[in-house]
CSV table of C-alpha atoms and ligand atoms in Angstrom, one decimal:
chain,number,residue,atom,x,y,z
A,248,MET,CA,-135.5,-196.2,-64.3
A,249,PRO,CA,-135.1,-193.7,-67.1
A,250,SER,CA,-138.3,-192.1,-68.2
A,251,LYS,CA,-139.8,-192.4,-71.7
A,252,THR,CA,-139.1,-188.7,-72.4
A,253,SER,CA,-135.4,-189.0,-71.6
A,254,CYS,CA,-135.1,-192.1,-73.8
A,255,LEU,CA,-136.7,-190.2,-76.6
A,256,TYR,CA,-134.4,-187.3,-75.9
A,257,LEU,CA,-131.3,-189.6,-76.0
A,258,LEU,CA,-132.5,-191.1,-79.3
A,259,THR,CA,-132.9,-187.6,-80.9
A,260,VAL,CA,-129.4,-186.7,-79.8
A,261,VAL,CA,-127.9,-189.9,-81.2
A,262,CYS,CA,-129.7,-189.3,-84.5
A,263,TRP,CA,-128.5,-185.8,-84.7
A,264,ALA,CA,-125.0,-186.7,-84.1
A,265,SER,CA,-124.9,-189.5,-86.6
A,266,ALA,CA,-126.7,-187.3,-89.2
A,267,LEU,CA,-124.1,-184.5,-88.7
A,268,TRP,CA,-121.3,-187.0,-88.9
A,269,TYR,CA,-122.7,-188.4,-92.2
A,270,LEU,CA,-123.2,-185.0,-93.7
A,271,SER,CA,-119.7,-183.9,-92.7
A,272,ILE,CA,-118.0,-186.8,-94.3
A,273,SER,CA,-120.1,-187.1,-97.4
A,274,ARG,CA,-120.0,-183.5,-98.4
A,275,PRO,CA,-117.0,-182.0,-96.6
A,276,THR,CA,-117.0,-178.6,-98.3
A,277,SER,CA,-120.7,-177.6,-98.4
A,278,THR,CA,-122.6,-176.1,-95.5
A,279,TYR,CA,-125.9,-177.4,-94.5
A,280,VAL,CA,-127.2,-174.5,-92.4
A,281,GLY,CA,-130.2,-173.9,-94.6
A,282,HIS,CA,-131.4,-177.5,-94.5
A,283,MET,CA,-131.2,-178.2,-90.9
A,284,SER,CA,-134.3,-179.8,-89.5
A,285,LEU,CA,-134.6,-182.6,-87.0
A,286,PRO,CA,-133.8,-185.7,-89.0
A,287,VAL,CA,-136.2,-188.5,-88.4
A,288,ARG,CA,-134.7,-191.4,-90.4
A,289,LYS,CA,-131.5,-193.1,-89.4
A,290,ALA,CA,-128.5,-191.8,-91.3
A,291,ALA,CA,-127.6,-194.0,-94.3
A,292,LYS,CA,-124.3,-195.7,-94.2
A,293,PRO,CA,-121.5,-193.7,-95.8
A,294,GLN,CA,-120.2,-195.0,-99.1
A,295,LYS,CA,-117.6,-197.7,-98.9
A,296,ASN,CA,-115.2,-195.5,-100.9
A,297,ILE,CA,-114.8,-192.9,-98.3
A,298,THR,CA,-111.7,-193.5,-96.2
A,299,PHE,CA,-109.3,-191.3,-94.4
A,300,THR,CA,-106.9,-191.4,-97.3
A,301,ASN,CA,-109.2,-189.8,-99.8
A,302,ILE,CA,-110.6,-187.1,-97.6
A,303,ARG,CA,-108.4,-184.2,-98.6
A,304,THR,CA,-107.0,-182.3,-95.7
A,305,ARG,CA,-104.8,-179.2,-95.9
A,306,PRO,CA,-101.2,-180.2,-95.0
A,307,LEU,CA,-100.1,-178.8,-91.7
A,308,ASN,CA,-96.6,-178.4,-93.1
A,309,PRO,CA,-96.9,-178.0,-96.9
A,310,HIS,CA,-93.2,-177.8,-97.7
A,311,ALA,CA,-94.1,-175.6,-100.8
A,312,PHE,CA,-90.5,-174.5,-101.7
A,313,GLU,CA,-89.3,-174.3,-105.2
A,314,PHE,CA,-86.0,-175.8,-106.3
A,315,LEU,CA,-83.5,-173.0,-107.0
A,316,ILE,CA,-80.9,-175.5,-108.1
A,317,ASN,CA,-81.8,-179.0,-109.0
A,318,GLU,CA,-80.3,-182.1,-110.6
A,319,PRO,CA,-83.4,-183.9,-111.7
A,320,ARG,CA,-81.7,-186.3,-114.1
A,321,LYS,CA,-79.0,-187.6,-111.9
A,322,CYS,CA,-80.8,-190.9,-111.5
A,323,GLU,CA,-82.1,-191.3,-115.0
A,324,SER,CA,-79.5,-193.5,-116.5
A,325,ALA,CA,-79.3,-196.0,-113.7
A,326,ALA,CA,-80.7,-196.4,-110.2
A,327,PRO,CA,-78.0,-195.9,-107.7
A,328,PHE,CA,-77.3,-198.3,-104.9
A,329,LEU,CA,-76.8,-195.5,-102.4
A,330,VAL,CA,-77.7,-191.8,-102.4
A,331,ILE,CA,-75.7,-189.8,-99.9
A,332,LEU,CA,-77.5,-186.6,-98.8
A,333,ILE,CA,-75.0,-184.2,-97.2
A,334,SER,CA,-76.4,-181.2,-95.2
A,335,THR,CA,-74.0,-178.3,-95.8
A,336,THR,CA,-73.9,-174.5,-95.6
A,337,HIS,CA,-72.8,-172.1,-98.3
A,338,LYS,CA,-69.4,-171.2,-96.9
A,339,GLU,CA,-68.3,-174.8,-96.6
A,340,PHE,CA,-66.6,-175.0,-100.0
A,341,ASP,CA,-63.6,-176.8,-98.6
A,342,ALA,CA,-65.6,-179.4,-96.8
A,343,ARG,CA,-67.7,-180.2,-100.0
A,344,GLN,CA,-64.5,-180.4,-102.0
A,345,ALA,CA,-62.8,-182.6,-99.4
A,346,ILE,CA,-65.8,-185.0,-99.5
A,347,ARG,CA,-65.8,-185.1,-103.3
A,348,GLU,CA,-62.1,-186.0,-103.3
A,349,THR,CA,-62.3,-188.6,-100.5
A,350,TRP,CA,-65.1,-190.8,-99.3
A,351,GLY,CA,-67.8,-189.1,-101.4
A,352,ASP,CA,-66.0,-189.8,-104.7
A,353,GLU,CA,-68.8,-191.3,-106.8
A,354,SER,CA,-66.4,-193.3,-108.9
A,355,THR,CA,-64.8,-195.4,-106.1
A,356,PHE,CA,-67.1,-198.4,-106.2
A,357,GLY,CA,-67.4,-199.1,-109.9
A,358,ASP,CA,-70.6,-201.0,-110.5
A,359,THR,CA,-72.1,-200.2,-107.1
A,360,ARG,CA,-73.4,-196.8,-108.0
A,361,ILE,CA,-73.0,-194.0,-105.4
A,362,LEU,CA,-74.6,-190.6,-105.7
A,363,THR,CA,-73.5,-187.7,-103.6
A,364,ILE,CA,-75.8,-184.7,-103.2
A,365,PHE,CA,-75.2,-181.6,-101.1
A,366,LEU,CA,-78.2,-179.9,-99.6
A,367,LEU,CA,-78.6,-176.2,-99.2
A,368,GLY,CA,-81.2,-173.5,-98.7
A,369,ARG,CA,-81.1,-169.9,-99.9
A,370,ASN,CA,-78.5,-167.7,-98.3
A,371,THR,CA,-79.3,-164.1,-97.4
A,372,ASP,CA,-76.0,-163.1,-99.0
A,373,ALA,CA,-76.4,-162.9,-102.8
A,374,VAL,CA,-72.7,-163.4,-103.4
A,375,LEU,CA,-72.6,-166.7,-101.6
A,376,ASN,CA,-75.7,-167.9,-103.6
A,377,GLN,CA,-73.8,-167.0,-106.9
A,378,MET,CA,-70.7,-168.9,-105.8
A,379,VAL,CA,-72.7,-172.0,-105.0
A,380,GLU,CA,-74.4,-171.6,-108.4
A,381,GLN,CA,-71.0,-171.7,-110.1
A,382,GLU,CA,-69.9,-174.6,-108.0
A,383,SER,CA,-73.0,-176.4,-109.0
A,384,GLN,CA,-72.4,-175.8,-112.7
A,385,ILE,CA,-69.0,-177.5,-112.3
A,386,PHE,CA,-69.9,-180.5,-110.1
A,387,HIS,CA,-73.7,-181.0,-110.6
A,388,ASP,CA,-74.0,-182.3,-107.1
A,389,ILE,CA,-75.9,-179.5,-105.3
A,390,VAL,CA,-79.6,-179.2,-104.7
A,391,VAL,CA,-81.1,-175.9,-103.3
A,392,GLU,CA,-84.6,-175.1,-102.3
A,393,ASP,CA,-86.0,-171.7,-101.7
A,394,PHE,CA,-86.1,-171.5,-97.9
A,395,VAL,CA,-83.8,-169.4,-95.7
A,396,ASP,CA,-80.7,-171.4,-94.9
A,397,SER,CA,-80.2,-171.4,-91.1
A,398,TYR,CA,-79.5,-173.7,-88.2
A,399,HIS,CA,-83.2,-173.5,-87.3
A,400,ASN,CA,-84.2,-174.6,-90.7
A,401,LEU,CA,-82.1,-177.8,-90.8
A,402,THR,CA,-85.3,-179.9,-90.7
A,403,LEU,CA,-86.4,-178.3,-94.0
A,404,LYS,CA,-83.0,-179.3,-95.5
A,405,THR,CA,-83.5,-182.9,-94.5
A,406,MET,CA,-87.1,-182.9,-95.8
A,407,MET,CA,-85.8,-181.4,-99.1
A,408,GLY,CA,-83.5,-184.4,-99.4
A,409,MET,CA,-86.3,-186.8,-98.7
A,410,ARG,CA,-88.4,-185.1,-101.3
A,411,TRP,CA,-85.6,-185.2,-103.8
A,412,VAL,CA,-85.1,-188.9,-103.4
A,413,ALA,CA,-88.8,-189.6,-103.5
A,414,THR,CA,-89.3,-187.4,-106.6
A,415,PHE,CA,-86.1,-187.8,-108.7
A,416,CYS,CA,-84.5,-191.0,-107.4
A,417,PRO,CA,-87.3,-193.3,-106.2
A,418,LYS,CA,-85.5,-196.5,-107.5
A,419,ALA,CA,-82.4,-196.0,-105.4
A,420,GLN,CA,-81.9,-198.8,-102.9
A,421,TYR,CA,-80.5,-197.0,-99.9
A,422,VAL,CA,-80.1,-193.4,-98.7
A,423,MET,CA,-77.7,-191.9,-96.1
A,424,LYS,CA,-78.2,-188.5,-94.6
A,425,THR,CA,-75.1,-187.0,-93.1
A,426,ASP,CA,-73.3,-183.7,-92.4
A,427,SER,CA,-70.3,-182.0,-94.0
A,428,ASP,CA,-68.0,-182.6,-91.0
A,429,ILE,CA,-68.4,-186.4,-90.9
A,430,PHE,CA,-65.9,-189.0,-92.1
A,431,VAL,CA,-67.7,-192.0,-93.6
A,432,ASN,CA,-66.0,-195.3,-93.9
A,433,MET,CA,-67.7,-196.3,-97.2
A,434,ASP,CA,-66.3,-199.8,-97.4
A,435,ASN,CA,-67.9,-200.7,-94.1
A,436,LEU,CA,-71.1,-198.9,-95.0
A,437,ILE,CA,-71.5,-200.5,-98.4
A,438,PHE,CA,-70.0,-204.0,-97.9
A,439,LYS,CA,-70.5,-204.7,-94.2
A,440,LEU,CA,-73.8,-203.0,-93.5
A,441,LEU,CA,-75.8,-202.7,-96.8
A,442,LYS,CA,-74.3,-205.5,-98.8
A,443,PRO,CA,-75.2,-205.0,-102.5
A,444,ALA,CA,-75.5,-208.7,-103.2
A,445,THR,CA,-78.3,-209.3,-100.7
A,446,LYS,CA,-82.0,-208.7,-101.0
A,447,PRO,CA,-82.8,-205.0,-100.6
A,448,ARG,CA,-84.5,-204.2,-97.3
A,449,ARG,CA,-87.6,-202.1,-97.0
A,450,ARG,CA,-88.8,-199.9,-94.1
A,451,TYR,CA,-85.3,-200.1,-92.8
A,452,PHE,CA,-83.6,-197.4,-90.8
A,453,THR,CA,-80.4,-197.4,-88.8
A,454,GLY,CA,-77.8,-195.2,-87.2
A,455,TYR,CA,-76.7,-194.1,-83.7
A,456,VAL,CA,-80.0,-194.4,-81.8
A,457,ILE,CA,-80.7,-191.9,-79.1
A,458,ASN,CA,-83.4,-192.5,-76.5
A,459,GLY,CA,-83.7,-189.1,-74.9
A,460,GLY,CA,-86.0,-186.3,-74.0
A,461,PRO,CA,-86.2,-182.6,-74.6
A,462,ILE,CA,-83.6,-180.2,-73.1
A,463,ARG,CA,-85.3,-177.3,-71.5
A,464,ASP,CA,-82.2,-175.3,-70.8
A,465,MET,CA,-82.4,-172.3,-73.2
A,466,ARG,CA,-78.6,-172.1,-73.5
A,467,SER,CA,-78.4,-175.5,-75.1
A,468,LYS,CA,-78.0,-176.0,-78.8
A,469,TRP,CA,-80.7,-178.6,-78.5
A,470,TYR,CA,-83.1,-176.5,-76.5
A,471,MET,CA,-86.7,-177.5,-77.0
A,472,PRO,CA,-89.5,-175.1,-75.8
A,473,ARG,CA,-92.2,-176.8,-73.8
A,474,ASP,CA,-95.0,-175.4,-76.0
A,475,LEU,CA,-93.4,-176.9,-79.1
A,476,TYR,CA,-92.9,-180.3,-77.6
A,477,PRO,CA,-94.6,-180.8,-74.2
A,478,ASP,CA,-93.8,-184.6,-73.7
A,479,SER,CA,-90.9,-185.5,-71.5
A,480,LYS,CA,-89.5,-188.1,-73.9
A,481,TYR,CA,-88.7,-188.2,-77.6
A,482,PRO,CA,-89.3,-191.3,-79.6
A,483,PRO,CA,-86.1,-193.2,-80.4
A,484,PHE,CA,-84.3,-191.3,-83.1
A,485,CYS,CA,-80.9,-191.5,-84.9
A,486,SER,CA,-78.3,-188.9,-84.5
A,487,GLY,CA,-78.4,-186.5,-87.4
A,488,THR,CA,-74.6,-186.9,-87.8
A,489,GLY,CA,-75.4,-190.0,-90.0
A,490,TYR,CA,-78.3,-192.3,-90.5
A,491,VAL,CA,-79.0,-194.8,-93.3
A,492,PHE,CA,-82.3,-196.1,-94.6
A,493,SER,CA,-83.9,-198.0,-97.4
A,494,ALA,CA,-85.0,-195.6,-100.1
A,495,ASP,CA,-88.8,-196.3,-99.7
A,496,VAL,CA,-88.6,-194.6,-96.3
A,497,ALA,CA,-87.7,-191.3,-98.0
A,498,GLU,CA,-91.1,-190.9,-99.5
A,499,LEU,CA,-92.8,-192.2,-96.3
A,500,ILE,CA,-91.1,-189.6,-94.2
A,501,TYR,CA,-91.6,-186.8,-96.7
A,502,LYS,CA,-95.4,-187.5,-96.9
A,503,THR,CA,-95.7,-187.9,-93.1
A,504,SER,CA,-93.9,-184.6,-92.6
A,505,LEU,CA,-96.6,-182.8,-94.6
A,506,HIS,CA,-99.0,-183.7,-91.7
A,507,THR,CA,-96.5,-183.4,-88.8
A,508,ARG,CA,-95.8,-180.1,-87.1
A,509,LEU,CA,-92.3,-178.9,-87.8
A,510,LEU,CA,-89.6,-179.1,-85.1
A,511,HIS,CA,-86.2,-177.5,-85.7
A,512,LEU,CA,-84.2,-180.5,-84.4
A,513,GLU,CA,-84.1,-182.5,-87.7
A,514,ASP,CA,-83.1,-185.8,-86.2
A,515,VAL,CA,-85.8,-185.7,-83.5
A,516,TYR,CA,-88.3,-184.7,-86.2
A,517,VAL,CA,-87.4,-187.7,-88.4
A,518,GLY,CA,-87.8,-189.8,-85.2
A,519,LEU,CA,-91.4,-188.5,-84.8
A,520,CYS,CA,-92.2,-189.3,-88.4
A,521,LEU,CA,-90.8,-192.8,-88.0
A,522,ARG,CA,-92.9,-193.4,-84.9
A,523,LYS,CA,-96.0,-192.3,-86.9
A,524,LEU,CA,-95.0,-194.8,-89.6
A,525,GLY,CA,-94.3,-197.6,-87.1
A,526,ILE,CA,-90.7,-197.9,-88.3
A,527,HIS,CA,-88.2,-198.7,-85.5
A,528,PRO,CA,-84.6,-197.5,-86.0
A,529,TYR,CA,-81.9,-200.1,-85.4
A,530,GLN,CA,-78.9,-199.3,-83.3
A,531,ASN,CA,-75.6,-199.7,-85.0
A,532,SER,CA,-72.4,-199.0,-83.0
A,533,GLY,CA,-70.4,-198.2,-86.1
A,534,PHE,CA,-72.1,-194.8,-86.2
A,535,ASN,CA,-70.2,-192.4,-83.9
A,536,HIS,CA,-71.9,-189.4,-82.7
A,537,TRP,CA,-68.7,-187.9,-81.2
A,538,LYS,CA,-65.2,-187.2,-82.4
A,539,MET,CA,-62.7,-190.0,-82.2
A,540,ALA,CA,-59.0,-189.6,-82.5
A,541,TYR,CA,-57.6,-191.1,-85.6
A,542,SER,CA,-55.9,-194.4,-85.7
A,543,LEU,CA,-55.9,-196.7,-88.7
A,544,CYS,CA,-57.2,-199.7,-86.9
A,545,ARG,CA,-59.9,-197.8,-85.0
A,546,TYR,CA,-61.2,-196.1,-88.1
A,547,ARG,CA,-61.3,-199.3,-90.0
A,548,ARG,CA,-64.1,-200.5,-87.7
A,549,VAL,CA,-66.4,-197.5,-87.9
A,550,ILE,CA,-69.0,-196.3,-90.3
A,551,THR,CA,-69.1,-192.6,-89.3
A,552,VAL,CA,-67.0,-190.2,-87.2
A,553,HIS,CA,-68.1,-186.7,-86.3
A,554,GLN,CA,-66.1,-183.4,-86.3
A,555,ILE,CA,-63.6,-184.0,-89.0
A,556,SER,CA,-62.1,-180.9,-90.7
A,557,PRO,CA,-61.5,-181.0,-94.5
A,558,GLU,CA,-57.7,-181.3,-93.8
A,559,GLU,CA,-58.2,-184.3,-91.5
A,560,MET,CA,-60.5,-185.8,-94.1
A,561,HIS,CA,-57.8,-185.8,-96.7
A,562,ARG,CA,-55.2,-187.1,-94.2
A,563,ILE,CA,-57.4,-189.9,-93.0
A,564,TRP,CA,-58.4,-190.9,-96.5
A,565,ASN,CA,-54.9,-190.9,-97.8
A,566,ASP,CA,-53.6,-192.9,-94.8
A,567,MET,CA,-56.4,-195.5,-95.1
A,568,SER,CA,-56.1,-195.8,-98.9
A,569,SER,CA,-52.3,-196.2,-98.8
A,570,LYS,CA,-52.3,-198.8,-96.0
A,571,LYS,CA,-55.0,-201.2,-97.3
A,572,HIS,CA,-52.5,-204.1,-97.1
A,573,LEU,CA,-51.6,-203.5,-93.5
A,574,ARG,CA,-53.3,-205.7,-90.9
A,575,CYS,CA,-54.6,-204.5,-87.6
B,9,NAG,C1,-115.1,-195.0,-105.7
B,9,NAG,O1,-114.0,-194.2,-106.2
B,9,NAG,C2,-113.8,-194.3,-107.5
B,9,NAG,C3,-112.5,-193.6,-107.8
B,9,NAG,O2,-111.8,-193.1,-106.7
B,9,NAG,C4,-114.9,-193.8,-108.3
B,9,NAG,O3,-114.7,-193.9,-109.7
B,9,NAG,C5,-116.2,-194.6,-108.0
B,9,NAG,O4,-117.3,-194.0,-108.6
B,9,NAG,C6,-116.4,-194.5,-106.4
B,9,NAG,N1,-117.5,-195.3,-106.1
B,9,NAG,C7,-118.5,-194.9,-105.3
B,9,NAG,C8,-119.5,-195.9,-104.9
B,9,NAG,O5,-118.5,-193.8,-104.9
B,10,NAG,C1,-86.9,-170.8,-92.4
B,10,NAG,O1,-87.2,-170.7,-93.7
B,10,NAG,C2,-88.5,-170.0,-93.9
B,10,NAG,C3,-88.8,-170.0,-95.4
B,10,NAG,O2,-87.8,-169.4,-96.1
B,10,NAG,C4,-88.3,-168.6,-93.3
B,10,NAG,O3,-89.5,-167.9,-93.5
B,10,NAG,C5,-87.9,-168.6,-91.9
B,10,NAG,O4,-87.7,-167.3,-91.4
B,10,NAG,C6,-86.7,-169.5,-91.7
B,10,NAG,N1,-86.5,-169.7,-90.3
B,10,NAG,C7,-85.3,-169.4,-89.7
B,10,NAG,C8,-85.3,-169.5,-88.2
B,10,NAG,O5,-84.3,-169.0,-90.3
């Protein structure tokens, strides 16, 4: 049987712990060192108001980059049905132009408003920055933030896109994130998958779902060091070659990312944010993670195809546009 003294001791410890807990949540910034004496009364209940959401914590991953080039008014006149965020690098002038002239042409769908935005960081080469600046003054479809543009910073690029939608285009219905070497079958994306005439979805996320784990081989493009990600499995994530989501998810992911340690694999990182948000990505076999040889009938069934050069993009687009009447 426990003795009276040990009971008393236990009680004191419990009181101490609850008092410290109370002090730490009610006055998070002040120190109490000068006032510490054994509390005798039971700690009062914390105010109802105090919840985890209004305790300010410093973001783990603040994403405090300035916009070097921005298009803040692109969504002002009318909310787009679909915003397409295209991750690109400075040198890919041809790829951007090919997308503008083919599937990314904002004027193709009339009343169903499409917005195409190219995402870039800051290049270490000043000439390339200037060329992009000029390109942006012509087309007004480039957004640049002040982080070093590199393969290892692709996650920052995606988060910039999420931030852009959340800040400057929150009324958009859907968002697609893709790369500059992807062919997108817009008809299928818009009319077969998203369907403008139907009720907009929320907390919706789809693409080519990968259930995998970290690759520990240092030679791999997808190498993940054990100290950055110790688990043996990733949460389900959509291949970064193309994923589509309802626009409400952009803000949710962006805000979650502020409190989520950065990983350089952007699609895995988005998957981690989705898991925190309790959003499960839907598998859609129209999204192709790999290259697929062109044939009219085959490409008519897809939503995305990977590894398409600017020349191929033009060829495929022209062929598909000129053969709309042909049956498969
Ligand atoms: C609760 O929070 C609101 C605003 O956040 C504040 O005006 C109000 O005084 C708080 N109430 C209490 C009991 O602290
Ligand atoms: C990513 O961008 C940050 C901010 O500009 C920079 O400090 C960092 O070196 C970049 N990382 C890589 C791997 O390029």
